[in-house]
Amino acid sequence: MVAIKRVVDYAVKIRIKSDKSGVETTNVKMSMNPFCEIGLEEALRMKEGGFASEVIAVSMGGGQCVETLRTSLAMGADRAIHVDAPSALYPLTVAKALKALVHLENPGLLILGKQAIDDDCNQTGQMVAGLLNWPQGTFASKVVLDKEKKTATVDREVDGGLETLCLDLPAVITTDLRLNQPRYATLPNIMKAKSKPIKKMSLEELKVEVRSDLEVVQVTAPPVRKAGVILSSVDELVDKLKNEAHVI
Amino acid sequence: MQNRMAAAAAAAAAKKLLHQRRSIPNFSQINRLSSTSGFTHHCAPGHLKQFLASYRWDLWKSCLIHMQNMSAIHHRKFGSVASTIVQRNPTFSTINDDDLIYFEKILGVKKVIQDHEELKTANTDWMHKYKGSSKLMLQPENTAELSQILEYCNSRRLAVVPQGGNTGLVGGSVPVFDEIIINTRRMNSIISFDKVSGVLVCEAGCILENLISFLDKEGFIMPLDLGAKGSCQIGGNISTNAGGLRLVRYGSLHGTVLGLEVVLANGSVIDMLGTLRKDNTGYDLKHLFIGSEGSLGIVTKVSILTPPKLSSVNIAFLACQDYISCQKLLFQAKRRLGEILSAFEFLDAQAMNLVLRHLDSVRNPLPSSIYNFYILIETTGSNESNDKEKLEAFLLHAMESGLVSDGTLAQDFSQGSSFWHIREGIPEALMKAGAVYKYDLSLPVEKMYDLVEDMRIRLGGAANVVGYGHLGDGNLHLNVSAPQYDDAILAQIEPFVYEWTSRHHGSISAEHGLGLMKAEKIYYSKSSETVQLMASIKKLLDPIGILNPYKVIPSSLVS
């Protein structure tokens, strides 16, 4: 099972709403979170390699999530589940919903992107592993499955370098950038995707409460960086250090 | 009887004279020989015999014929350093110290460039084919300074080359000899922008990409887009009537430019900088300057109508097995995509292979198979779901009817830009592959690829013939890639490619212009009467001929 999030396209320049309540999302190009795309690609390769029998794509949010799920079907997922929910979902709620879905579908592996590029939380994968009591391999840059031993060997990108873990399946894996390069959705597959099923569910069905422990108070842009100044002499530099920067 | 004998004797004497001259491979002699007919010819030494054999004293038209023969000889010498047989016009002066003092007085020392390294770059064109030997570059900051410079140069008979981003592909932006380079890069301010009408007024030295970024914030786009956008300046785009990738949707600069301010050779400033969509008061002179390649006047300010930026952009990258399918696809696209179609580009398998080989960070979107042709279709509209529906319906039809063998639709911004990167990266990949002979032709769509195939047969294994271009506008970019420049290859290409184009009533320069490369070739696409009229207009606006000499129209007509 692969969790997919619909976010503002990473190439779009972000604008903040005038009331500072959030980021401008109306009339802005939205697409699949790049890390989720990498997760989906990995799942597809696992299926092509004979390690998986089915790839299920899951997304939570408003009605437009269906578009992103169609893309995942066009890339090769077999079926999709859309959990209809009010757009503002926080990681803990998502993790609880994923836990419910896992109990329903019983996947051998749950793959997520390491973080979403809109909130940069990097929490959902870890939370759902905790809730399910499953082993987790986060920031995966390489995943090797072993069918007999039912394990996954995961290379993780950590601050100091690479760490290799061996996880018993079922497990949770979150993907990092260097895991793979996602495929393009080709036309024949786009056409086939139209007939693949997308199941709609609600949070009530999954018995998940929409209760947010977090409240976004304000969203502001980072301060504009001041232009650098090219100085013409050492004396000028000394003068500026003394009188403007007050460091000498 | 006696008359006839006298005539025969006279003819024999004349012939003897000609044959005597044959042994003197001397330039000045040749010039004198032909000047009696009122025009000069240039001839490569060693080819005198052929020259004299085809020379006729009488008709204007006959020069046409032998000029066409001559062009092959002309360009035999064309190589990585263009040693065209153009001669420096002896009526032009050379720069002296007084001139430098004057320029420094008008512009200040900073804007008078004599530094060797900077001049080396400014003297060489983007393809490293043409190298001038100018000793001076001036960078005026505003129209007044430019006007003063030109007035002075005109009075002193100093030839000049207007230069913008220097990204031209026909040698039109660099000096041939020691012409003074007038670079507009300092004239780069945006003067005004009307957010309601979308009319942008800016100076000619603004870089196209900067204008695009500026307009992006306002919710508009430039009506033209080309691969060189990071360096090319709008003044240069206008002077060459640049086409680009979106012409099929927004039309040419003749339609989108509302006004110009130009400075003529004698320094007079002609203010035609209107911002009105409709203005039928008198002759619309700005059209003369659009596409004149700096030979009639220097563009200093531009007023251009910019289209609103529409939110829904979709890009599809498709594969076709043969050229007929590409044509049928274009026909279908224009019908089924209609108003949302904003670009229709094609590239052949050779172009794709070249790009994949020479550019990193590029990967084949359709790696499963090798296809003969690839088409890039872009749609731009205001409603995402509508457009996607339209595009998907069109693509479904194309697949079902067998026009398209495979394809992919960009799912996000970065996928779309990677498709464009493939198409826009072809010129760069060609440069990396070695020597390039570049041709830019307008041909009837049905015939376009026949030329590529004929050229391939003609050259055999000697070179790699690559075809790509704006299929939507009937514009083929024919490129011949060889490991190095070789006169034998050139001889096989020219004048064959020009004659082929001429036979199908095409244009030998769809959008690149004539510059230095095709100045003498204009007759392949324009009648001699038309060219004569062009020469008269040139003489009217630039009597001394200081603006970008030796280019655009044959030098013999303007000296």
PDB file of C-alpha atoms in Angstrom, chain A residues 9-13 15 27 29-32 37 67 71 74-75 181-188 190-191 194, chain B residues 216-217 311 313-314 318 363-366 384 392 395-396 399 404 406-409 411-415 418-419:
ATOM      1  CA  ASP A   9       3.498  21.414  -7.455  1.00  0.00           C
ATOM      2  CA  TYR A  10       7.090  21.735  -6.320  1.00  0.00           C
ATOM      3  CA  ALA A  11       8.046  23.991  -9.202  1.00  0.00           C
ATOM      4  CA  VAL A  12       5.384  26.599  -8.424  1.00  0.00           C
ATOM      5  CA  LYS A  13       6.394  29.765  -6.625  1.00  0.00           C
ATOM      6  CA  ARG A  15       2.518  32.770  -2.318  1.00  0.00           C
ATOM      7  CA  ASN A  27      -5.822  28.266  -9.110  1.00  0.00           C
ATOM      8  CA  LYS A  29      -1.040  23.792 -10.023  1.00  0.00           C
ATOM      9  CA  MET A  30      -1.241  20.793  -7.698  1.00  0.00           C
ATOM     10  CA  SER A  31       0.436  17.446  -8.199  1.00  0.00           C
ATOM     11  CA  MET A  32       1.648  14.336  -6.436  1.00  0.00           C
ATOM     12  CA  GLU A  37       5.837   9.457  -6.364  1.00  0.00           C
ATOM     13  CA  GLU A  67      -7.021  13.316  -9.875  1.00  0.00           C
ATOM     14  CA  THR A  71      -2.161   9.576 -11.954  1.00  0.00           C
ATOM     15  CA  ALA A  74      -1.785   5.644 -14.774  1.00  0.00           C
ATOM     16  CA  MET A  75       1.690   4.931 -13.485  1.00  0.00           C
ATOM     17  CA  GLN A 181      13.574   7.984 -10.593  1.00  0.00           C
ATOM     18  CA  PRO A 182       9.801   7.717 -11.131  1.00  0.00           C
ATOM     19  CA  ARG A 183       8.541   6.635 -14.527  1.00  0.00           C
ATOM     20  CA  TYR A 184       6.441   8.733 -16.876  1.00  0.00           C
ATOM     21  CA  ALA A 185       2.779   7.747 -17.175  1.00  0.00           C
ATOM     22  CA  THR A 186       2.448   6.594 -20.785  1.00  0.00           C
ATOM     23  CA  LEU A 187      -0.701   7.052 -22.816  1.00  0.00           C
ATOM     24  CA  PRO A 188      -1.848   3.419 -22.985  1.00  0.00           C
ATOM     25  CA  ILE A 190      -3.435   6.600 -18.795  1.00  0.00           C
ATOM     26  CA  MET A 191      -6.288   5.184 -20.846  1.00  0.00           C
ATOM     27  CA  LYS A 194      -9.798   5.219 -16.405  1.00  0.00           C
TER      28      LYS A 194
ATOM     29  CA  ASP B 216       5.074  36.199 -14.474  1.00  0.00           C
ATOM     30  CA  LYS B 217       4.594  38.138 -11.247  1.00  0.00           C
ATOM     31  CA  SER B 311      -3.170  28.650 -15.437  1.00  0.00           C
ATOM     32  CA  VAL B 313      -0.596  24.189 -19.129  1.00  0.00           C
ATOM     33  CA  ASN B 314      -0.386  20.619 -20.338  1.00  0.00           C
ATOM     34  CA  LEU B 318       4.312  11.610 -28.399  1.00  0.00           C
ATOM     35  CA  ARG B 363      16.205  10.916 -20.190  1.00  0.00           C
ATOM     36  CA  ASN B 364      13.986   9.401 -22.828  1.00  0.00           C
ATOM     37  CA  PRO B 365      10.347   9.619 -21.750  1.00  0.00           C
ATOM     38  CA  LEU B 366       9.493   6.679 -23.999  1.00  0.00           C
ATOM     39  CA  GLU B 384      -7.486  22.724 -15.936  1.00  0.00           C
ATOM     40  CA  GLU B 392      -7.019  13.216 -23.275  1.00  0.00           C
ATOM     41  CA  LEU B 395      -4.760  11.633 -27.442  1.00  0.00           C
ATOM     42  CA  LEU B 396      -7.191   8.721 -27.178  1.00  0.00           C
ATOM     43  CA  MET B 399      -3.836   6.360 -30.337  1.00  0.00           C
ATOM     44  CA  VAL B 404       0.550   7.879 -32.346  1.00  0.00           C
ATOM     45  CA  ASP B 406       3.158   5.784 -27.779  1.00  0.00           C
ATOM     46  CA  GLY B 407       3.260   8.877 -25.690  1.00  0.00           C
ATOM     47  CA  THR B 408       3.175  10.399 -22.274  1.00  0.00           C
ATOM     48  CA  LEU B 409       1.372  13.285 -20.671  1.00  0.00           C
ATOM     49  CA  GLN B 411       1.900  14.797 -14.665  1.00  0.00           C
ATOM     50  CA  ASP B 412       3.611  17.765 -13.082  1.00  0.00           C
ATOM     51  CA  PHE B 413       5.617  20.836 -13.853  1.00  0.00           C
ATOM     52  CA  SER B 414       9.005  19.178 -13.754  1.00  0.00           C
ATOM     53  CA  GLN B 415       7.989  16.441 -16.188  1.00  0.00           C
ATOM     54  CA  SER B 418      11.973  17.924 -18.967  1.00  0.00           C
ATOM     55  CA  PHE B 419      10.083  17.416 -22.249  1.00  0.00           C
TER      56      PHE B 419
END
